[in-house]
mmCIF file with all atom_site columns, N, CA and C in Angstrom:
data_model
loop_
_atom_site.group_PDB
_atom_site.id
_atom_site.type_symbol
_atom_site.label_atom_id
_atom_site.label_alt_id
_atom_site.label_comp_id
_atom_site.label_asym_id
_atom_site.label_entity_id
_atom_site.label_seq_id
_atom_site.pdbx_PDB_ins_code
_atom_site.Cartn_x
_atom_site.Cartn_y
_atom_site.Cartn_z
_atom_site.occupancy
_atom_site.B_iso_or_equiv
_atom_site.pdbx_formal_charge
_atom_site.auth_seq_id
_atom_site.auth_comp_id
_atom_site.auth_asym_id
_atom_site.auth_atom_id
_atom_site.pdbx_PDB_model_num
ATOM 1   N N  . MET S 1 1  ? 78.007 8.402  125.474 1.00 62.00 ? 1  MET S N  1
ATOM 2   C CA . MET S 1 1  ? 78.006 8.923  124.127 1.00 62.00 ? 1  MET S CA 1
ATOM 3   C C  . MET S 1 1  ? 77.000 8.178  123.258 1.00 62.00 ? 1  MET S C  1
ATOM 4   N N  . GLY S 1 2  ? 76.760 6.912  123.551 1.00 80.00 ? 2  GLY S N  1
ATOM 5   C CA . GLY S 1 2  ? 75.843 6.108  122.758 1.00 80.00 ? 2  GLY S CA 1
ATOM 6   C C  . GLY S 1 2  ? 74.416 6.628  122.790 1.00 80.00 ? 2  GLY S C  1
ATOM 7   N N  . ILE S 1 3  ? 73.984 7.125  123.952 1.00 84.00 ? 3  ILE S N  1
ATOM 8   C CA . ILE S 1 3  ? 72.609 7.614  124.053 1.00 84.00 ? 3  ILE S CA 1
ATOM 9   C C  . ILE S 1 3  ? 72.416 8.876  123.211 1.00 84.00 ? 3  ILE S C  1
ATOM 10  N N  . PHE S 1 4  ? 73.445 9.732  123.153 1.00 81.00 ? 4  PHE S N  1
ATOM 11  C CA . PHE S 1 4  ? 73.336 10.934 122.335 1.00 81.00 ? 4  PHE S CA 1
ATOM 12  C C  . PHE S 1 4  ? 73.268 10.590 120.854 1.00 81.00 ? 4  PHE S C  1
ATOM 13  N N  . TRP S 1 5  ? 74.046 9.596  120.469 1.00 80.00 ? 5  TRP S N  1
ATOM 14  C CA . TRP S 1 5  ? 74.025 9.138  119.078 1.00 80.00 ? 5  TRP S CA 1
ATOM 15  C C  . TRP S 1 5  ? 72.641 8.590  118.718 1.00 80.00 ? 5  TRP S C  1
ATOM 16  N N  . ASP S 1 6  ? 72.061 7.818  119.617 1.00 84.00 ? 6  ASP S N  1
ATOM 17  C CA . ASP S 1 6  ? 70.713 7.281  119.402 1.00 84.00 ? 6  ASP S CA 1
ATOM 18  C C  . ASP S 1 6  ? 69.692 8.406  119.284 1.00 84.00 ? 6  ASP S C  1
ATOM 19  N N  . LEU S 1 7  ? 69.807 9.419  120.123 1.00 84.00 ? 7  LEU S N  1
ATOM 20  C CA . LEU S 1 7  ? 68.894 10.559 120.073 1.00 84.00 ? 7  LEU S CA 1
ATOM 21  C C  . LEU S 1 7  ? 69.031 11.312 118.754 1.00 84.00 ? 7  LEU S C  1
ATOM 22  N N  . LEU S 1 8  ? 70.264 11.507 118.299 1.00 85.00 ? 8  LEU S N  1
ATOM 23  C CA . LEU S 1 8  ? 70.503 12.191 117.025 1.00 85.00 ? 8  LEU S CA 1
ATOM 24  C C  . LEU S 1 8  ? 69.909 11.389 115.869 1.00 85.00 ? 8  LEU S C  1
ATOM 25  N N  . GLN S 1 9  ? 70.114 10.084 115.905 1.00 88.00 ? 9  GLN S N  1
ATOM 26  C CA . GLN S 1 9  ? 69.571 9.235  114.848 1.00 88.00 ? 9  GLN S CA 1
ATOM 27  C C  . GLN S 1 9  ? 68.048 9.263  114.856 1.00 88.00 ? 9  GLN S C  1
ATOM 28  N N  . GLN S 1 10 ? 67.439 9.203  116.043 1.00 88.00 ? 10 GLN S N  1
ATOM 29  C CA . GLN S 1 10 ? 65.987 9.235  116.133 1.00 88.00 ? 10 GLN S CA 1
ATOM 30  C C  . GLN S 1 10 ? 65.444 10.567 115.634 1.00 88.00 ? 10 GLN S C  1
ATOM 31  N N  . ASP S 1 11 ? 66.125 11.664 115.971 1.00 87.00 ? 11 ASP S N  1
ATOM 32  C CA . ASP S 1 11 ? 65.717 12.982 115.497 1.00 87.00 ? 11 ASP S CA 1
ATOM 33  C C  . ASP S 1 11 ? 65.774 13.045 113.974 1.00 87.00 ? 11 ASP S C  1
ATOM 34  N N  . GLU S 1 12 ? 66.835 12.498 113.404 1.00 89.00 ? 12 GLU S N  1
ATOM 35  C CA . GLU S 1 12 ? 66.980 12.498 111.941 1.00 89.00 ? 12 GLU S CA 1
ATOM 36  C C  . GLU S 1 12 ? 65.900 11.632 111.289 1.00 89.00 ? 12 GLU S C  1
ATOM 37  N N  . LEU S 1 13 ? 65.591 10.499 111.893 1.00 88.00 ? 13 LEU S N  1
ATOM 38  C CA . LEU S 1 13 ? 64.522 9.646  111.374 1.00 88.00 ? 13 LEU S CA 1
ATOM 39  C C  . LEU S 1 13 ? 63.175 10.369 111.426 1.00 88.00 ? 13 LEU S C  1
ATOM 40  N N  . ASP S 1 14 ? 62.924 11.071 112.516 1.00 87.00 ? 14 ASP S N  1
ATOM 41  C CA . ASP S 1 14 ? 61.677 11.829 112.642 1.00 87.00 ? 14 ASP S CA 1
ATOM 42  C C  . ASP S 1 14 ? 61.584 12.916 111.575 1.00 87.00 ? 14 ASP S C  1
ATOM 43  N N  . LYS S 1 15 ? 62.693 13.601 111.319 1.00 87.00 ? 15 LYS S N  1
ATOM 44  C CA . LYS S 1 15 ? 62.712 14.642 110.282 1.00 87.00 ? 15 LYS S CA 1
ATOM 45  C C  . LYS S 1 15 ? 62.420 14.041 108.907 1.00 87.00 ? 15 LYS S C  1
ATOM 46  N N  . GLN S 1 16 ? 63.040 12.912 108.617 1.00 86.00 ? 16 GLN S N  1
ATOM 47  C CA . GLN S 1 16 ? 62.834 12.261 107.330 1.00 86.00 ? 16 GLN S CA 1
ATOM 48  C C  . GLN S 1 16 ? 61.384 11.795 107.172 1.00 86.00 ? 16 GLN S C  1
ATOM 49  N N  . GLU S 1 17 ? 60.805 11.292 108.239 1.00 86.00 ? 17 GLU S N  1
ATOM 50  C CA . GLU S 1 17 ? 59.408 10.850 108.196 1.00 86.00 ? 17 GLU S CA 1
ATOM 51  C C  . GLU S 1 17 ? 58.482 12.034 107.922 1.00 86.00 ? 17 GLU S C  1
ATOM 52  N N  . LYS S 1 18 ? 58.742 13.174 108.564 1.00 84.00 ? 18 LYS S N  1
ATOM 53  C CA . LYS S 1 18 ? 57.941 14.373 108.330 1.00 84.00 ? 18 LYS S CA 1
ATOM 54  C C  . LYS S 1 18 ? 58.064 14.831 106.886 1.00 84.00 ? 18 LYS S C  1
ATOM 55  N N  . LYS S 1 19 ? 59.286 14.803 106.352 1.00 84.00 ? 19 LYS S N  1
ATOM 56  C CA . LYS S 1 19 ? 59.493 15.199 104.959 1.00 84.00 ? 19 LYS S CA 1
ATOM 57  C C  . LYS S 1 19 ? 58.707 14.292 104.022 1.00 84.00 ? 19 LYS S C  1
ATOM 58  N N  . ALA S 1 20 ? 58.711 12.996 104.320 1.00 82.00 ? 20 ALA S N  1
ATOM 59  C CA . ALA S 1 20 ? 57.984 12.047 103.484 1.00 82.00 ? 20 ALA S CA 1
ATOM 60  C C  . ALA S 1 20 ? 56.486 12.317 103.535 1.00 82.00 ? 20 ALA S C  1
ATOM 61  N N  . GLU S 1 21 ? 55.966 12.599 104.708 1.00 85.00 ? 21 GLU S N  1
ATOM 62  C CA . GLU S 1 21 ? 54.540 12.907 104.841 1.00 85.00 ? 21 GLU S CA 1
ATOM 63  C C  . GLU S 1 21 ? 54.205 14.184 104.084 1.00 85.00 ? 21 GLU S C  1
ATOM 64  N N  . ASN S 1 22 ? 55.046 15.201 104.239 1.00 86.00 ? 22 ASN S N  1
ATOM 65  C CA . ASN S 1 22 ? 54.823 16.459 103.538 1.00 86.00 ? 22 ASN S CA 1
ATOM 66  C C  . ASN S 1 22 ? 54.912 16.259 102.033 1.00 86.00 ? 22 ASN S C  1
ATOM 67  N N  . LEU S 1 23 ? 55.826 15.425 101.593 1.00 85.00 ? 23 LEU S N  1
ATOM 68  C CA . LEU S 1 23 ? 55.979 15.154 100.172 1.00 85.00 ? 23 LEU S CA 1
ATOM 69  C C  . LEU S 1 23 ? 54.753 14.440 99.625  1.00 85.00 ? 23 LEU S C  1
ATOM 70  N N  . GLU S 1 24 ? 54.237 13.482 100.372 1.00 87.00 ? 24 GLU S N  1
ATOM 71  C CA . GLU S 1 24 ? 53.031 12.775 99.949  1.00 87.00 ? 24 GLU S CA 1
ATOM 72  C C  . GLU S 1 24 ? 51.845 13.729 99.848  1.00 87.00 ? 24 GLU S C  1
ATOM 73  N N  . GLU S 1 25 ? 51.735 14.625 100.825 1.00 87.00 ? 25 GLU S N  1
ATOM 74  C CA . GLU S 1 25 ? 50.656 15.615 100.781 1.00 87.00 ? 25 GLU S CA 1
ATOM 75  C C  . GLU S 1 25 ? 50.815 16.532 99.578  1.00 87.00 ? 25 GLU S C  1
ATOM 76  N N  . ARG S 1 26 ? 52.045 16.946 99.317  1.00 87.00 ? 26 ARG S N  1
ATOM 77  C CA . ARG S 1 26 ? 52.309 17.847 98.193  1.00 87.00 ? 26 ARG S CA 1
ATOM 78  C C  . ARG S 1 26 ? 52.014 17.161 96.862  1.00 87.00 ? 26 ARG S C  1
ATOM 79  N N  . VAL S 1 27 ? 52.398 15.902 96.740  1.00 92.00 ? 27 VAL S N  1
ATOM 80  C CA . VAL S 1 27 ? 52.116 15.153 95.516  1.00 92.00 ? 27 VAL S CA 1
ATOM 81  C C  . VAL S 1 27 ? 50.615 15.035 95.309  1.00 92.00 ? 27 VAL S C  1
ATOM 82  N N  . ALA S 1 28 ? 49.890 14.735 96.358  1.00 91.00 ? 28 ALA S N  1
ATOM 83  C CA . ALA S 1 28 ? 48.429 14.632 96.252  1.00 91.00 ? 28 ALA S CA 1
ATOM 84  C C  . ALA S 1 28 ? 47.825 15.963 95.835  1.00 91.00 ? 28 ALA S C  1
ATOM 85  N N  . GLN S 1 29 ? 48.335 17.046 96.409  1.00 90.00 ? 29 GLN S N  1
ATOM 86  C CA . GLN S 1 29 ? 47.856 18.381 96.061  1.00 90.00 ? 29 GLN S CA 1
ATOM 87  C C  . GLN S 1 29 ? 48.160 18.698 94.596  1.00 90.00 ? 29 GLN S C  1
ATOM 88  N N  . LEU S 1 30 ? 49.361 18.373 94.148  1.00 92.00 ? 30 LEU S N  1
ATOM 89  C CA . LEU S 1 30 ? 49.739 18.630 92.758  1.00 92.00 ? 30 LEU S CA 1
ATOM 90  C C  . LEU S 1 30 ? 48.911 17.797 91.785  1.00 92.00 ? 30 LEU S C  1
ATOM 91  N N  . GLU S 1 31 ? 48.606 16.548 92.144  1.00 95.00 ? 31 GLU S N  1
ATOM 92  C CA . GLU S 1 31 ? 47.773 15.712 91.290  1.00 95.00 ? 31 GLU S CA 1
ATOM 93  C C  . GLU S 1 31 ? 46.364 16.285 91.168  1.00 95.00 ? 31 GLU S C  1
ATOM 94  N N  . LYS S 1 32 ? 45.831 16.787 92.278  1.00 93.00 ? 32 LYS S N  1
ATOM 95  C CA . LYS S 1 32 ? 44.506 17.411 92.254  1.00 93.00 ? 32 LYS S CA 1
ATOM 96  C C  . LYS S 1 32 ? 44.528 18.672 91.393  1.00 93.00 ? 32 LYS S C  1
ATOM 97  N N  . GLN S 1 33 ? 45.576 19.464 91.543  1.00 93.00 ? 33 GLN S N  1
ATOM 98  C CA . GLN S 1 33 ? 45.719 20.685 90.757  1.00 93.00 ? 33 GLN S CA 1
ATOM 99  C C  . GLN S 1 33 ? 45.858 20.357 89.269  1.00 93.00 ? 33 GLN S C  1
ATOM 100 N N  . GLN S 1 34 ? 46.618 19.328 88.958  1.00 96.00 ? 34 GLN S N  1
ATOM 101 C CA . GLN S 1 34 ? 46.799 18.917 87.562  1.00 96.00 ? 34 GLN S CA 1
ATOM 102 C C  . GLN S 1 34 ? 45.460 18.502 86.946  1.00 96.00 ? 34 GLN S C  1
ATOM 103 N N  . GLU S 1 35 ? 44.657 17.777 87.683  1.00 95.00 ? 35 GLU S N  1
ATOM 104 C CA . GLU S 1 35 ? 43.345 17.351 87.186  1.00 95.00 ? 35 GLU S CA 1
ATOM 105 C C  . GLU S 1 35 ? 42.453 18.559 86.920  1.00 95.00 ? 35 GLU S C  1
ATOM 106 N N  . HIS S 1 36 ? 42.499 19.538 87.802  1.00 94.00 ? 36 HIS S N  1
ATOM 107 C CA . HIS S 1 36 ? 41.716 20.760 87.608  1.00 94.00 ? 36 HIS S CA 1
ATOM 108 C C  . HIS S 1 36 ? 42.181 21.507 86.352  1.00 94.00 ? 36 HIS S C  1
ATOM 109 N N  . ILE S 1 37 ? 43.479 21.622 86.171  1.00 95.00 ? 37 ILE S N  1
ATOM 110 C CA . ILE S 1 37 ? 44.026 22.308 84.988  1.00 95.00 ? 37 ILE S CA 1
ATOM 111 C C  . ILE S 1 37 ? 43.631 21.558 83.725  1.00 95.00 ? 37 ILE S C  1
ATOM 112 N N  . ARG S 1 38 ? 43.724 20.236 83.765  1.00 95.00 ? 38 ARG S N  1
ATOM 113 C CA . ARG S 1 38 ? 43.342 19.429 82.610  1.00 95.00 ? 38 ARG S CA 1
ATOM 114 C C  . ARG S 1 38 ? 41.870 19.635 82.248  1.00 95.00 ? 38 ARG S C  1
ATOM 115 N N  . SER S 1 39 ? 41.024 19.700 83.271  1.00 94.00 ? 39 SER S N  1
ATOM 116 C CA . SER S 1 39 ? 39.598 19.929 83.053  1.00 94.00 ? 39 SER S CA 1
ATOM 117 C C  . SER S 1 39 ? 39.369 21.305 82.424  1.00 94.00 ? 39 SER S C  1
ATOM 118 N N  . GLN S 1 40 ? 40.060 22.310 82.935  1.00 94.00 ? 40 GLN S N  1
ATOM 119 C CA . GLN S 1 40 ? 39.912 23.657 82.387  1.00 94.00 ? 40 GLN S CA 1
ATOM 120 C C  . GLN S 1 40 ? 40.415 23.733 80.946  1.00 94.00 ? 40 GLN S C  1
ATOM 121 N N  . LEU S 1 41 ? 41.502 23.056 80.648  1.00 92.00 ? 41 LEU S N  1
ATOM 122 C CA . LEU S 1 41 ? 42.017 23.034 79.280  1.00 92.00 ? 41 LEU S CA 1
ATOM 123 C C  . LEU S 1 41 ? 41.033 22.351 78.331  1.00 92.00 ? 41 LEU S C  1
ATOM 124 N N  . ARG S 1 42 ? 40.410 21.265 78.799  1.00 91.00 ? 42 ARG S N  1
ATOM 125 C CA . ARG S 1 42 ? 39.429 20.552 77.989  1.00 91.00 ? 42 ARG S CA 1
ATOM 126 C C  . ARG S 1 42 ? 38.239 21.458 77.678  1.00 91.00 ? 42 ARG S C  1
ATOM 127 N N  . LYS S 1 43 ? 37.756 22.175 78.699  1.00 92.00 ? 43 LYS S N  1
ATOM 128 C CA . LYS S 1 43 ? 36.639 23.098 78.502  1.00 92.00 ? 43 LYS S CA 1
ATOM 129 C C  . LYS S 1 43 ? 37.025 24.224 77.540  1.00 92.00 ? 43 LYS S C  1
ATOM 130 N N  . THR S 1 44 ? 38.245 24.724 77.674  1.00 92.00 ? 44 THR S N  1
ATOM 131 C CA . THR S 1 44 ? 38.723 25.786 76.784  1.00 92.00 ? 44 THR S CA 1
ATOM 132 C C  . THR S 1 44 ? 38.806 25.289 75.352  1.00 92.00 ? 44 THR S C  1
ATOM 133 N N  . LEU S 1 45 ? 39.320 24.082 75.176  1.00 92.00 ? 45 LEU S N  1
ATOM 134 C CA . LEU S 1 45 ? 39.415 23.499 73.836  1.00 92.00 ? 45 LEU S CA 1
ATOM 135 C C  . LEU S 1 45 ? 38.032 23.317 73.220  1.00 92.00 ? 45 LEU S C  1
ATOM 136 N N  . GLU S 1 46 ? 37.091 22.819 74.004  1.00 92.00 ? 46 GLU S N  1
ATOM 137 C CA . GLU S 1 46 ? 35.728 22.639 73.508  1.00 92.00 ? 46 GLU S CA 1
ATOM 138 C C  . GLU S 1 46 ? 35.129 23.974 73.073  1.00 92.00 ? 46 GLU S C  1
ATOM 139 N N  . ALA S 1 47 ? 35.313 25.016 73.898  1.00 92.00 ? 47 ALA S N  1
ATOM 140 C CA . ALA S 1 47 ? 34.771 26.333 73.566  1.00 92.00 ? 47 ALA S CA 1
ATOM 141 C C  . ALA S 1 47 ? 35.439 26.892 72.311  1.00 92.00 ? 47 ALA S C  1
ATOM 142 N N  . LEU S 1 48 ? 36.742 26.692 72.187  1.00 92.00 ? 48 LEU S N  1
ATOM 143 C CA . LEU S 1 48 ? 37.466 27.188 71.018  1.00 92.00 ? 48 LEU S CA 1
ATOM 144 C C  . LEU S 1 48 ? 37.020 26.464 69.748  1.00 92.00 ? 48 LEU S C  1
ATOM 145 N N  . GLU S 1 49 ? 36.880 25.150 69.827  1.00 91.00 ? 49 GLU S N  1
ATOM 146 C CA . GLU S 1 49 ? 36.403 24.395 68.678  1.00 91.00 ? 49 GLU S CA 1
ATOM 147 C C  . GLU S 1 49 ? 35.000 24.831 68.277  1.00 91.00 ? 49 GLU S C  1
ATOM 148 N N  . GLU S 1 50 ? 34.158 25.049 69.276  1.00 91.00 ? 50 GLU S N  1
ATOM 149 C CA . GLU S 1 50 ? 32.792 25.483 69.006  1.00 91.00 ? 50 GLU S CA 1
ATOM 150 C C  . GLU S 1 50 ? 32.801 26.868 68.349  1.00 91.00 ? 50 GLU S C  1
ATOM 151 N N  . HIS S 1 51 ? 33.616 27.745 68.869  1.00 92.00 ? 51 HIS S N  1
ATOM 152 C CA . HIS S 1 51 ? 33.690 29.115 68.357  1.00 92.00 ? 51 HIS S CA 1
ATOM 153 C C  . HIS S 1 51 ? 34.222 29.144 66.921  1.00 92.00 ? 51 HIS S C  1
ATOM 154 N N  . LEU S 1 52 ? 35.246 28.337 66.663  1.00 91.00 ? 52 LEU S N  1
ATOM 155 C CA . LEU S 1 52 ? 35.856 28.329 65.329  1.00 91.00 ? 52 LEU S CA 1
ATOM 156 C C  . LEU S 1 52 ? 35.158 27.376 64.361  1.00 91.00 ? 52 LEU S C  1
ATOM 157 N N  . SER S 1 53 ? 34.261 26.545 64.898  1.00 90.00 ? 53 SER S N  1
ATOM 158 C CA . SER S 1 53 ? 33.612 25.499 64.101  1.00 90.00 ? 53 SER S CA 1
ATOM 159 C C  . SER S 1 53 ? 34.672 24.661 63.378  1.00 90.00 ? 53 SER S C  1
ATOM 160 N N  . ARG S 1 54 ? 35.640 24.232 64.143  1.00 91.00 ? 54 ARG S N  1
ATOM 161 C CA . ARG S 1 54 ? 36.775 23.503 63.573  1.00 91.00 ? 54 ARG S CA 1
ATOM 162 C C  . ARG S 1 54 ? 37.288 22.464 64.573  1.00 91.00 ? 54 ARG S C  1
ATOM 163 N N  . ASP S 1 55 ? 37.669 21.300 64.073  1.00 89.00 ? 55 ASP S N  1
ATOM 164 C CA . ASP S 1 55 ? 38.217 20.240 64.919  1.00 89.00 ? 55 ASP S CA 1
ATOM 165 C C  . ASP S 1 55 ? 39.697 20.525 65.147  1.00 89.00 ? 55 ASP S C  1
ATOM 166 N N  . ILE S 1 56 ? 40.057 20.899 66.349  1.00 88.00 ? 56 ILE S N  1
ATOM 167 C CA . ILE S 1 56 ? 41.443 21.252 66.660  1.00 88.00 ? 56 ILE S CA 1
ATOM 168 C C  . ILE S 1 56 ? 42.229 20.055 67.178  1.00 88.00 ? 56 ILE S C  1
ATOM 169 N N  . ASP S 1 57 ? 41.601 19.235 68.005  1.00 86.00 ? 57 ASP S N  1
ATOM 170 C CA . ASP S 1 57 ? 42.341 18.135 68.633  1.00 86.00 ? 57 ASP S CA 1
ATOM 171 C C  . ASP S 1 57 ? 42.358 16.847 67.814  1.00 86.00 ? 57 ASP S C  1
ATOM 172 N N  . GLY S 1 58 ? 41.722 16.861 66.657  1.00 87.00 ? 58 GLY S N  1
ATOM 173 C CA . GLY S 1 58 ? 41.798 15.698 65.765  1.00 87.00 ? 58 GLY S CA 1
ATOM 174 C C  . GLY S 1 58 ? 40.932 14.530 66.168  1.00 87.00 ? 58 GLY S C  1
ATOM 175 N N  . ASP S 1 59 ? 39.930 14.750 67.008  1.00 87.00 ? 59 ASP S N  1
ATOM 176 C CA . ASP S 1 59 ? 39.070 13.644 67.413  1.00 87.00 ? 59 ASP S CA 1
ATOM 177 C C  . ASP S 1 59 ? 37.870 13.457 66.489  1.00 87.00 ? 59 ASP S C  1
ATOM 178 N N  . GLY S 1 60 ? 37.778 14.321 65.455  1.00 86.00 ? 60 GLY S N  1
ATOM 179 C CA . GLY S 1 60 ? 36.688 14.196 64.496  1.00 86.00 ? 60 GLY S CA 1
ATOM 180 C C  . GLY S 1 60 ? 35.392 14.861 64.934  1.00 86.00 ? 60 GLY S C  1
ATOM 181 N N  . ILE S 1 61 ? 35.418 15.474 66.096  1.00 85.00 ? 61 ILE S N  1
ATOM 182 C CA . ILE S 1 61 ? 34.219 16.128 66.626  1.00 85.00 ? 61 ILE S CA 1
ATOM 183 C C  . ILE S 1 61 ? 34.549 17.604 66.864  1.00 85.00 ? 61 ILE S C  1
ATOM 184 N N  . THR S 1 62 ? 33.639 18.465 66.456  1.00 85.00 ? 62 THR S N  1
ATOM 185 C CA . THR S 1 62 ? 33.852 19.890 66.685  1.00 85.00 ? 62 THR S CA 1
ATOM 186 C C  . THR S 1 62 ? 33.091 20.311 67.922  1.00 85.00 ? 62 THR S C  1
ATOM 187 N N  . GLY S 1 63 ? 33.775 20.898 68.871  1.00 76.00 ? 63 GLY S N  1
ATOM 188 C CA . GLY S 1 63 ? 33.138 21.372 70.101  1.00 76.00 ? 63 GLY S CA 1
ATOM 189 C C  . GLY S 1 63 ? 33.180 20.348 71.197  1.00 76.00 ? 63 GLY S C  1
ATOM 190 N N  . ARG S 1 64 ? 32.226 19.460 71.211  1.00 73.00 ? 64 ARG S N  1
ATOM 191 C CA . ARG S 1 64 ? 32.128 18.455 72.273  1.00 73.00 ? 64 ARG S CA 1
ATOM 192 C C  . ARG S 1 64 ? 33.242 17.432 72.122  1.00 73.00 ? 64 ARG S C  1
ATOM 193 N N  . THR S 1 65 ? 33.858 17.055 73.238  1.00 60.00 ? 65 THR S N  1
ATOM 194 C CA . THR S 1 65 ? 34.910 16.046 73.207  1.00 60.00 ? 65 THR S CA 1
ATOM 195 C C  . THR S 1 65 ? 34.427 14.778 73.873  1.00 60.00 ? 65 THR S C  1
ATOM 196 N N  . THR S 1 66 ? 35.109 13.699 73.556  1.00 57.00 ? 66 THR S N  1
ATOM 197 C CA . THR S 1 66 ? 34.726 12.407 74.152  1.00 57.00 ? 66 THR S CA 1
ATOM 198 C C  . THR S 1 66 ? 35.526 12.106 75.373  1.00 57.00 ? 66 THR S C  1
#
């Protein structure tokens, strides 16, 4: 019975390790996606400020951001 218990435990450890790897990959993917969204939002804000000739984000600059 001990060998079956060891096999079950090893299988569970392998599953947990796979989940951790998948989670790390997913987090990395989400971080990359977040950076892309942030970049697109920044570009949209710059275009909107330029179009309206108005400082929307409060940085004192209209259009171009720092």
